mmCIF file of C-alpha atoms in Angstrom:
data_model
loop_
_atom_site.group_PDB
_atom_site.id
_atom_site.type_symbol
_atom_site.label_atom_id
_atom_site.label_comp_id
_atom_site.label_asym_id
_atom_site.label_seq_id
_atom_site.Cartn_x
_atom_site.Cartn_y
_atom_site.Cartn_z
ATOM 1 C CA UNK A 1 121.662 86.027 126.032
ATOM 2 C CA UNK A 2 118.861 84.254 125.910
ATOM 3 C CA UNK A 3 118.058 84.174 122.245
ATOM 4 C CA UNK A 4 120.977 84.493 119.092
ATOM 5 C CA UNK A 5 120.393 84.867 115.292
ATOM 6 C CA UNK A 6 122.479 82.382 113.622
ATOM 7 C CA UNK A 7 123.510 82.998 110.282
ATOM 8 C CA UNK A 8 124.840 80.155 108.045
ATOM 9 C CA UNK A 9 124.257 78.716 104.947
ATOM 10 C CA UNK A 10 121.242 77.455 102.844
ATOM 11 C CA UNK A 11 123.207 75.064 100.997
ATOM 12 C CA UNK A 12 124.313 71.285 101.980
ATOM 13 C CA UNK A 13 128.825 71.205 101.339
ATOM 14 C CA UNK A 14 129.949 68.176 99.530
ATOM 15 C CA UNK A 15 132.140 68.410 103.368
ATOM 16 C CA UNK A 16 130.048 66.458 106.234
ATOM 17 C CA UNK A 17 132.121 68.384 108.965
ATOM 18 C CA UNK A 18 129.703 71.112 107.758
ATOM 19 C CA UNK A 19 126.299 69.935 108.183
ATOM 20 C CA UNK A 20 127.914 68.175 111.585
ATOM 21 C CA UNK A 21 128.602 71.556 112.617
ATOM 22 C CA UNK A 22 125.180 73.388 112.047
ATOM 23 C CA UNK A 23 123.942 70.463 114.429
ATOM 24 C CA UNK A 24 126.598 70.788 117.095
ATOM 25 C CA UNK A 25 125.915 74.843 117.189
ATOM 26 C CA UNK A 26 121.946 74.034 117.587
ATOM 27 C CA UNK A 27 122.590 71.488 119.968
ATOM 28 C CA UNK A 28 125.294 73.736 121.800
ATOM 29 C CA UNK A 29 122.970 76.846 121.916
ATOM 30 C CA UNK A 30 119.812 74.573 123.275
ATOM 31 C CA UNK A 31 121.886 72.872 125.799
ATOM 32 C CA UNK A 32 122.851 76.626 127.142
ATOM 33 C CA UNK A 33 119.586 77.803 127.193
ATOM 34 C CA UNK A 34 120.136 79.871 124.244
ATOM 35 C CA UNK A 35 117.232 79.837 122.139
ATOM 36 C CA UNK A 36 117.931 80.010 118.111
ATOM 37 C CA UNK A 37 116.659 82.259 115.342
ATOM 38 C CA UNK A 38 117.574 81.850 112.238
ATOM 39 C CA UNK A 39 116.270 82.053 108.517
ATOM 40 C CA UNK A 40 112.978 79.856 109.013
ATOM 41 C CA UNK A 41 114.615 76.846 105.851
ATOM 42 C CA UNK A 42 114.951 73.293 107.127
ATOM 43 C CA UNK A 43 117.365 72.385 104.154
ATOM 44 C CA UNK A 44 121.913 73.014 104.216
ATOM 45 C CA UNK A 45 123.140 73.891 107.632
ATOM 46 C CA UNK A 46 120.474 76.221 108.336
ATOM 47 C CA UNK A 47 118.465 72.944 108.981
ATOM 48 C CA UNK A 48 121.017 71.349 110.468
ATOM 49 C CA UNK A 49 121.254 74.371 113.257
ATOM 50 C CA UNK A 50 117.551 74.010 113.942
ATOM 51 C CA UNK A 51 117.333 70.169 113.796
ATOM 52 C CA UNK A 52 120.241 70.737 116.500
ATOM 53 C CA UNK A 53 118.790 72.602 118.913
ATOM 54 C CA UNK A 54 115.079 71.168 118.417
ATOM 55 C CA UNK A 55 116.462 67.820 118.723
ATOM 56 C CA UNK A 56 118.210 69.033 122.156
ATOM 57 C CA UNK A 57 114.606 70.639 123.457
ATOM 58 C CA UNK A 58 115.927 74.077 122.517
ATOM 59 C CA UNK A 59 113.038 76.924 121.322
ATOM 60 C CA UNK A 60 113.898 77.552 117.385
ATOM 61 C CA UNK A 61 112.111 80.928 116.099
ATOM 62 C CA UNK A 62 112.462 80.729 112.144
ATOM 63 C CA UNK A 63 112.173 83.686 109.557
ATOM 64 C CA UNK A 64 111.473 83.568 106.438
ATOM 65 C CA UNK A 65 110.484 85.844 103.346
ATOM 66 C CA UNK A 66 107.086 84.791 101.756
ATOM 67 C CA UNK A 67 109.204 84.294 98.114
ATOM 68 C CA UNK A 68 111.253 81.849 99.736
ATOM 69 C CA UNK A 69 108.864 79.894 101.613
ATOM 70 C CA UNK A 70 109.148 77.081 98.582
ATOM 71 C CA UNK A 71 112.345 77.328 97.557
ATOM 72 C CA UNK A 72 113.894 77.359 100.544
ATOM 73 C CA UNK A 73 111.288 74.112 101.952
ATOM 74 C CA UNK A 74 110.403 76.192 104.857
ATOM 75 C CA UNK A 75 110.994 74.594 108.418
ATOM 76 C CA UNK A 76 106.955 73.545 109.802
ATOM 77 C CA UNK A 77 108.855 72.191 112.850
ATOM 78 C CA UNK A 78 109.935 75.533 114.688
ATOM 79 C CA UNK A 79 108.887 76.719 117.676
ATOM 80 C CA UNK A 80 107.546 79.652 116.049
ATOM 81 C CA UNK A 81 107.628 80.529 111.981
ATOM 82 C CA UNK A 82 107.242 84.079 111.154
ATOM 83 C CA UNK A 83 106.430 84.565 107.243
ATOM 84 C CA UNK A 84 107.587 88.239 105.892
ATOM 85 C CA UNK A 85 107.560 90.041 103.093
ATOM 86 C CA UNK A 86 110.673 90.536 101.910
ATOM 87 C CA UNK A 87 114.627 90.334 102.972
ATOM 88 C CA UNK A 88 114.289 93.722 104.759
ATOM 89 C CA UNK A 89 112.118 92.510 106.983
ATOM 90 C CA UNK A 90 113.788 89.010 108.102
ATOM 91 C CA UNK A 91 116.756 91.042 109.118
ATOM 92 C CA UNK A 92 115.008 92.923 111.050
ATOM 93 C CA UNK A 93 113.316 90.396 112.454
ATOM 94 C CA UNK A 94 116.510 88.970 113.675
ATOM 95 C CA UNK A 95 117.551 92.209 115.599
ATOM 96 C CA UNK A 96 114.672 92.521 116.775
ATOM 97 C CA UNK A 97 114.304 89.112 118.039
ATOM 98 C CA UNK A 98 117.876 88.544 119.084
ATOM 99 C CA UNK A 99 120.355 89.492 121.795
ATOM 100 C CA UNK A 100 123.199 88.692 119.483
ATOM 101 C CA UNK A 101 124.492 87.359 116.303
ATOM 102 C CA UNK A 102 126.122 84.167 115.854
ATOM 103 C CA UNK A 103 127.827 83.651 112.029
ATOM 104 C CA UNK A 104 128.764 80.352 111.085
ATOM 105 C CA UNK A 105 130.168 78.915 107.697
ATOM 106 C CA UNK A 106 127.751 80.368 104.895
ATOM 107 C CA UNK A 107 126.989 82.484 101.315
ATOM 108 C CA UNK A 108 126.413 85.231 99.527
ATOM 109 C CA UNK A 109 123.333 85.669 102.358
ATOM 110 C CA UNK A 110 125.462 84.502 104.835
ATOM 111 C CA UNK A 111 127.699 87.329 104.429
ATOM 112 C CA UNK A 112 124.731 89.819 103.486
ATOM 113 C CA UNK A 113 123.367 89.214 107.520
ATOM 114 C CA UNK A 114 126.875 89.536 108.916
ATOM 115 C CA UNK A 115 128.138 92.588 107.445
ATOM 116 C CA UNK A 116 124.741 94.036 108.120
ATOM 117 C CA UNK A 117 124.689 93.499 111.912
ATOM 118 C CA UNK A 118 128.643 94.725 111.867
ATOM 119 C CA UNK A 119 126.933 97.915 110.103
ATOM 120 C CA UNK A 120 124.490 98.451 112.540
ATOM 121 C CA UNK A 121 126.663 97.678 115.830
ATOM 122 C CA UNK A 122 129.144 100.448 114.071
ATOM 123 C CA UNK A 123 125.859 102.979 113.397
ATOM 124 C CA UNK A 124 124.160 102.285 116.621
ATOM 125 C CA UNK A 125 121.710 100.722 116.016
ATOM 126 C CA UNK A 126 121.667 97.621 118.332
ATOM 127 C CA UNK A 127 124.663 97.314 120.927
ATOM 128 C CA UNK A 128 124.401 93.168 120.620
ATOM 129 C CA UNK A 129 127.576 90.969 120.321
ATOM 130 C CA UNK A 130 128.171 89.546 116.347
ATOM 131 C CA UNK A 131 130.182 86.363 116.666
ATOM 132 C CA UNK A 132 131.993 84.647 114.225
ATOM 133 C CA UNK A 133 132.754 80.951 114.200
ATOM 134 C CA UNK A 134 136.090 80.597 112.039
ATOM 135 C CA UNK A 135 135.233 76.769 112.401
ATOM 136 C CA UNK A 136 137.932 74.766 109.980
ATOM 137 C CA UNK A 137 139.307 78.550 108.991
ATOM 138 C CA UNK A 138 136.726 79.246 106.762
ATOM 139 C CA UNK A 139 136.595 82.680 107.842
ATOM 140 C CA UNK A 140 140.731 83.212 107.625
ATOM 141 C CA UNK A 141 140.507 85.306 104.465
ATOM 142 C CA UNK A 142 137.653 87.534 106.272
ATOM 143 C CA UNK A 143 139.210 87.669 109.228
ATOM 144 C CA UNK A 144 142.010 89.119 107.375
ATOM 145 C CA UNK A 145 140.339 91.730 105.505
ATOM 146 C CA UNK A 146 139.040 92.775 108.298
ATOM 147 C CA UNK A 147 142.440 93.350 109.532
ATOM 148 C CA UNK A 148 143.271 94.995 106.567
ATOM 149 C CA UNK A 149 140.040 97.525 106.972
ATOM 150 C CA UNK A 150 141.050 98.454 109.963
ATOM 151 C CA UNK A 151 144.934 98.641 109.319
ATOM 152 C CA UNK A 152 143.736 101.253 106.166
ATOM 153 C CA UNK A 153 141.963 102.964 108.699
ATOM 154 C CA UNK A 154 138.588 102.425 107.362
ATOM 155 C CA UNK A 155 137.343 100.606 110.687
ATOM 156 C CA UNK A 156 137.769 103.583 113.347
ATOM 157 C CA UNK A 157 139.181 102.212 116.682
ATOM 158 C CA UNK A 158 136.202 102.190 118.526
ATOM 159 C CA UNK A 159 134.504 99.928 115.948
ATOM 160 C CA UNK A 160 137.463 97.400 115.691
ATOM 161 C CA UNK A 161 136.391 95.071 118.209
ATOM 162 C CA UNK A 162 132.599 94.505 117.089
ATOM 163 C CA UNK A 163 133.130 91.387 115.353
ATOM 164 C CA UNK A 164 134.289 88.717 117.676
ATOM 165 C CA UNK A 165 135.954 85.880 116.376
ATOM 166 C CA UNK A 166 137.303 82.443 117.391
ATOM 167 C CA UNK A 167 137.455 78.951 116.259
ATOM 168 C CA UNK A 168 136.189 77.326 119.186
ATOM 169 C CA UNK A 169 132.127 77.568 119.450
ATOM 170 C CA UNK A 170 132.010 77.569 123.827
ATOM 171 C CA UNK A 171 134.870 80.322 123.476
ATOM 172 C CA UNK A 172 133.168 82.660 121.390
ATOM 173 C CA UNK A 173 129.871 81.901 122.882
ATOM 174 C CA UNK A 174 131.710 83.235 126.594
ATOM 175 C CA UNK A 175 133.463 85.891 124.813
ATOM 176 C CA UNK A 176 129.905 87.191 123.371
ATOM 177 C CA UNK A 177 128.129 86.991 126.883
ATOM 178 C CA UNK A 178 130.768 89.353 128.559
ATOM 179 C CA UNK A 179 130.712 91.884 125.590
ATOM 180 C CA UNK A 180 130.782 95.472 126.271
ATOM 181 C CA UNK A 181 128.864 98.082 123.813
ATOM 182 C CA UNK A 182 131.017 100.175 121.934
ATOM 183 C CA UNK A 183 130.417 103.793 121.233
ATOM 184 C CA UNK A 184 128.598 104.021 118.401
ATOM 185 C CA UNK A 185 128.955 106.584 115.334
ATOM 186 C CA UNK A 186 125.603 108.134 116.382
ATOM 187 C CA UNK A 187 126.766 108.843 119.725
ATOM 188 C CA UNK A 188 130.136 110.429 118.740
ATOM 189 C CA UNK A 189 131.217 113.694 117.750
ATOM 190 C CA UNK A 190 132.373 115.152 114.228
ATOM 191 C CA UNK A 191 136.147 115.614 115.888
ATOM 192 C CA UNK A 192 135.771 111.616 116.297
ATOM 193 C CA UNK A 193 134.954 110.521 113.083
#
């Protein structure tokens, strides 16, 4: 892997471990060789990620839509900035630019760019690990329902291993470097669906 979207929050927790964490995962990433892309803001843990790995002499490609350029304080300090139009785009962006997907304590958004890259790896559309970094158990509940999706049988068996989760950042990274593709819904048959 030699680049990862991270997805995380915007926002700055009232909790320090959280900010402390964006840093460590930046830091972590850089010190692996792991070069970071992410959504392009320099404010909430989504700073913290890239002041992480920058900080560590990592490369740190942001992305960021052209609405939230301002509200968002966009990050001048990346390696690279890419400016696009619209949400659409960025997510692309980060598939595009990524060999995997790293999700760490975040939003609404946060949740938006996981789900979406779950979708996808499902579809067929990229065969990339998604990691998810339960750090403090903030992910429990989702974790859960997960679980729950796929005990309903609304995750197919094939698809139930595409997020992988643990609460240990080196752990998941390792786990995400040996992942094995899937077969995707594309590549299946009707008898399999």
């Amino acid at each position: 892997m030699k680049r990862i979207a991270v997805y995380c929050g915007s926002a700055t927790p009232a909790d320090p471990r959280y900010v402390e964490l964006g840093t460590m995962v930046g830091k972590t990433l850089a010190e692996r060789g792991i070069g970071v892309v992410y959504g392009g803001g320099r404010l909430g843990l989504m700073g913290a990620v890239a002041y992480g790995a920058l900080e560590a002499g990592g490369e740190v490609i942001g992305v960021i839509p052209e609405a939230l350029v301002g509200s968002e304080v966009a990050n001048r300090d990346c390696t690279e900035l890419h400016v696009v139009p619209g949400m659409h785009e960025r997510k692309k962006a980060f598939t595009d630019l990524s060999d995997g997907f790293l999700t760490i304590p975040g939003g609404v958004g946060t949740m938006d760019e996981l789900w979406e890259a779950v979708s996808w790896a499902q579809l067929g559309y990229h065969a990339k690990p998604v990691g998810l970094l339960n750090a403090f158990g903030f992910y429990d509940g989702l974790i859960a329902f997960n679980r729950t999706m796929i005990e309903v049988g609304f995750i197919r068996p094939a698809h139930q291993g595409i997020i992988i989760h643990e609460n240990e950042l080196d752990l998941l990274l390792d786990r995400m470097r040996a992942h094995e593709p899937h077969t995707p819904i594309f590549a299946m048959k009707e008898s399999d669906l």
